[in-house]
C-alpha positions in Angstrom: 74.3 104.6 133.0 74.0 104.5 129.4 73.7 108.1 128.8 76.9 108.3 130.8 78.7 105.9 128.5 77.6 107.3 125.3 78.8 110.5 126.5 82.0 109.2 127.3 82.2 107.6 123.7 81.5 111.1 122.2 84.2 112.5 124.3 86.6 110.1 123.3 85.2 110.8 119.4 85.8 114.8 119.9 89.3 114.1 121.1 90.3 111.7 118.2 92.3 113.3 115.6 93.6 111.7 112.4 98.0 112.2 111.8 97.3 112.0 108.0 94.9 113.5 105.5 91.4 111.3 106.4 89.7 112.4 103.0 92.5 111.6 100.7 91.3 108.2 99.6 93.7 107.9 96.8 96.8 108.4 98.6 95.3 106.3 101.2 97.1 105.4 104.8 95.9 103.7 107.7 96.0 105.8 111.2 95.5 104.6 114.6 92.3 106.9 114.5 90.6 104.3 112.2 90.6 101.6 115.0 89.8 103.8 117.6 86.5 105.0 115.7 85.6 101.6 114.9 85.7 100.8 118.6 83.4 103.4 119.2 81.1 102.6 116.8 81.0 99.2 117.8 80.4 100.1 121.6 77.3 102.4 120.3 76.1 99.5 118.1 76.2 97.5 120.9 74.1 99.4 123.0 71.3 99.0 120.8 68.6 101.7 119.6 68.6 103.4 122.7 72.3 103.9 122.8 72.5 105.1 118.9 70.0 107.5 119.4 71.5 109.1 122.6 74.8 109.3 120.2 73.0 110.7 117.6 71.5 113.5 119.8 74.8 114.8 120.6 76.0 118.1 119.2 76.6 117.6 115.7 80.0 119.0 115.4 81.0 116.3 117.7 80.1 113.4 115.4 81.6 115.0 111.9 84.4 112.3 112.0 82.0 109.6 112.0 81.0 110.0 108.1 84.6 110.4 107.4 85.5 107.3 108.8 82.8 105.2 107.2 84.3 106.3 103.6 87.7 105.2 105.0 86.2 101.7 106.3 84.3 101.7 102.9 87.9 101.6 101.3 89.5 99.4 103.8 86.8 96.7 103.0 87.7 96.9 99.4 91.5 96.9 100.2 91.3 93.8 102.6 88.3 92.2 101.2 86.7 92.5 104.4 83.2 91.9 105.0 83.4 93.3 109.0 84.9 96.6 107.7 81.9 96.9 105.1 79.4 96.4 107.8 81.7 98.9 110.1 81.1 101.3 107.6 77.2 100.7 107.2 77.0 100.9 111.0 79.0 104.2 110.9 76.5 105.6 108.2 73.6 104.7 110.4 74.9 106.9 113.4 75.2 109.9 111.4 73.0 112.5 112.9 71.6 114.4 109.8 70.1 112.0 107.2 71.0 114.5 104.4 74.7 114.2 105.4 74.7 110.8 104.5 76.0 109.7 101.0 73.1 107.3 100.1 73.8 107.2 96.1 77.4 106.8 96.5 79.5 105.6 99.3 76.3 103.6 100.9 75.9 101.8 97.6 79.4 101.5 97.4 79.6 99.7 101.0 76.7 97.6 100.1 78.3 96.4 97.0 81.3 95.8 98.6 79.2 93.7 101.4 77.2 91.7 98.7 80.5 90.8 96.7 82.1 89.6 99.9 79.2 87.2 100.8 77.1 89.6 103.3 73.1 88.4 103.6 71.4 91.5 102.4 68.4 90.6 104.6 70.9 90.5 107.5 72.7 94.0 106.5 68.9 95.5 106.3 67.8 94.2 110.0 71.1 95.7 111.4 70.9 98.6 109.8 67.4 99.1 110.8 68.2 98.0 114.4 70.3 100.8 115.2 69.2 103.8 112.6 66.6 106.5 113.0 63.0 105.8 110.8 64.1 108.1 108.1 67.8 106.6 107.7 66.2 103.3 107.6 63.4 104.3 105.2 66.4 105.9 102.9 68.6 102.6 103.4 65.5 100.6 102.0 65.8 102.5 98.9 69.5 101.7 98.7 68.9 98.4 98.9 65.8 98.2 96.2 68.6 99.9 93.9 71.2 97.4 94.9 69.5 94.9 93.2 70.4 96.7 90.0 74.2 97.4 90.3 76.1 95.2 88.5 79.8 96.9 89.0 81.1 99.6 91.2 80.3 102.1 88.4 77.0 102.2 89.2 77.3 103.4 92.7 79.3 106.3 91.3 82.5 105.3 92.3 85.8 104.1 90.6 88.7 102.1 92.1 92.1 103.6 90.9 95.3 101.9 92.0 98.8 103.6 92.7 101.7 103.1 94.9 99.7 103.5 97.8 97.4 100.4 96.9 93.7 100.5 96.1 91.7 103.6 96.3 88.6 105.0 95.3 87.2 108.4 93.6 83.6 109.7 93.4 82.5 109.9 90.0 80.3 113.4 90.2 77.5 114.6 88.7 77.9 118.3 87.0 75.1 119.4 89.1 77.4 118.4 92.0 80.3 120.5 91.0 80.4 124.3 91.3 82.4 126.7 89.7 85.8 127.1 91.4 89.0 129.5 90.7 89.9 132.6 89.3 87.7 132.1 86.1 84.7 129.4 87.6 82.5 127.7 85.2 79.0 127.0 86.1 77.7 123.4 86.3 75.6 122.4 83.9 72.8 119.6 84.0 72.8 116.2 85.3 75.3 114.7 83.3 77.5 111.9 85.2 81.5 112.1 84.9 83.2 109.1 84.2 86.5 107.5 84.8 88.2 105.8 82.1 91.7 107.0 81.1 93.8 104.7 79.0 96.9 105.4 81.4 96.9 105.3 85.1 95.9 109.0 85.8 95.6 108.4 89.4 99.3 107.4 89.5 100.4 110.5 87.9 98.4 112.7 90.1 99.8 110.6 93.2 103.5 111.4 91.7 102.7 115.2 91.1 101.3 115.7 94.5 104.1 113.7 96.1 106.9 115.9 94.5 104.9 118.9 95.3 104.9 117.9 99.0 108.9 116.6 98.6 109.8 120.1 97.7 108.7 121.8 100.8 107.3 124.7 99.0 103.8 123.4 98.9 101.4 120.9 100.6 99.0 119.0 98.6 95.3 118.2 99.8 93.1 115.3 98.7 92.9 113.8 95.3 89.8 113.6 94.1 87.8 113.3 90.4 86.7 117.0 88.8 86.6 118.3 85.6 89.1 120.9 83.6 87.0 124.3 83.3 87.6 125.4 79.8 88.1 129.1 81.3 91.7 127.6 82.1 92.5 126.5 78.5 90.9 129.0 76.5 91.8 127.4 73.1 89.1 124.4 74.0 86.2 124.4 71.8 84.3 121.7 74.1 81.9 124.0 76.3 82.3 124.7 80.0 84.8 121.6 80.4 87.2 119.9 78.7 85.9 116.7 77.4 88.3 114.1 79.0 88.3 110.5 79.6 89.1 111.1 83.3 90.2 114.3 85.2 91.7 114.6 89.0 92.9 117.5 91.0 94.0 118.5 94.2 94.5 121.6 95.8 97.7 123.1 97.2 99.0 125.6 100.0 102.3 127.3 99.2 103.1 129.9 101.8 100.1 132.4 101.9 98.6 131.2 98.6 97.0 128.0 97.1 96.5 126.6 93.8 94.7 123.9 92.1 96.2 121.2 90.0 94.3 119.4 87.5 95.5 115.9 85.8 93.7 115.4 82.8 93.5 112.8 79.9 91.8 113.9 76.6 88.9 111.6 75.6 89.7 109.9 72.2 86.4 111.8 70.8 88.4 115.2 71.1 90.6 115.9 68.1 92.2 119.2 69.4 95.9 119.1 69.8 97.1 118.6 73.1 100.0 120.9 72.0 97.7 123.7 71.6 95.6 123.3 74.6 98.7 123.3 76.8 100.1 126.4 75.0 96.7 128.0 75.5 96.6 127.3 79.1 100.3 128.4 79.4 99.0 131.8 78.3 96.5 132.3 81.0 98.7 134.6 83.8 100.2 132.7 86.4 99.3 129.4 85.2 101.7 126.5 84.5 100.6 124.0 81.9 102.5 121.0 80.6 101.5 118.0 78.4 102.6 115.0 76.4 100.6 112.9 73.6 97.2 113.0 75.8 97.5 114.2 79.1 97.5 117.5 80.3 98.7 119.2 84.0 97.3 122.5 84.7 97.9 124.2 87.7 95.9 127.5 88.2 96.5 130.5 91.0 93.9 130.8 93.3 93.1 134.4 94.5 94.6 135.6 97.7 92.8 138.9 99.0 95.9 140.3 100.0 97.0 144.0 99.2 100.8 142.5 98.9 101.7 140.1 96.0 104.3 138.7 98.3 102.5 135.7 98.9 102.0 134.8 95.3 103.2 131.5 94.5 105.6 131.1 91.0 104.2 128.0 89.9 107.2 128.0 87.1 108.9 126.3 90.2 107.4 123.2 89.8 107.6 122.8 86.1 110.5 120.1 86.0 109.0 118.0 88.8 105.8 118.1 86.5 107.3 117.1 83.2 109.3 114.3 85.1 105.9 112.9 86.5 104.6 112.9 83.3 107.5 111.1 81.6 107.7 108.6 84.2 103.9 107.6 84.5 103.0 107.1 80.8 102.6 103.2 80.5 98.7 102.3 79.3 97.1 100.0 81.8 94.5 97.4 81.4 91.3 98.3 83.6 
């Protein structure tokens, strides 16, 4: 009976689809799938350790949405100041089959941080997680709980909160070692330096404005907005090592017909004395790229290789110059953190 019930829940999860990009936690939009998956997780949790073990034993690809749901529920806990949603996120992490797939140092810490700030009892959270998680996950969760004692703000969870017309969002603060080279001229990731997010202007809103404007043209479709670094291979005049020195940098992929490109939206660090106009001109000198800038911010769109014999699929990024300039002009007001 229990096996049949769990099998039915796994089948329901497999058939569940998001009507929005579930990975975009800057332009977050609620979706009916959020509540569907929450219901599935709660039913599995109600069946205790045995039900959870059967659930995790299902084919891994059937459970892919559980980790994504946990990220979204963590953000929803923040947006709605909901302890129940933070607990939903932690329950979902307990049901992830592969321990290495759980973002212990970032999103789990974030869910714990929000739960604690919302009045959650740490002992109760520990007992609840241990009652349904595998032994390995429980041991790793104890490490996270111990680390939580030293967490005084969200940045210690390697997460930063952003605010846009979509409401509160979250971006992960990666380490350079997490970031593989990408694009036509990839730069290697070096060391374990943590990337901070400390813009003086609302860079997230600027990124949203650019991405939404691209989508509105129907010539390109943007993907999720995430934090990154701008490789200096795309800005040859930069004199700062493999990455441009910034106070913050966001990026998103975009597809345009058979082609694709990466859009970087960066704010230069106060420590960088390079002229942004010089950097913008340098970026425009790279074949196929678009770059626009204002006093401290730089938008670079860089085409990706298509591996096609014909160049007919190449996108002309110049078509997006005016919308990029308009976004810069309309999103320049400094804000306080």
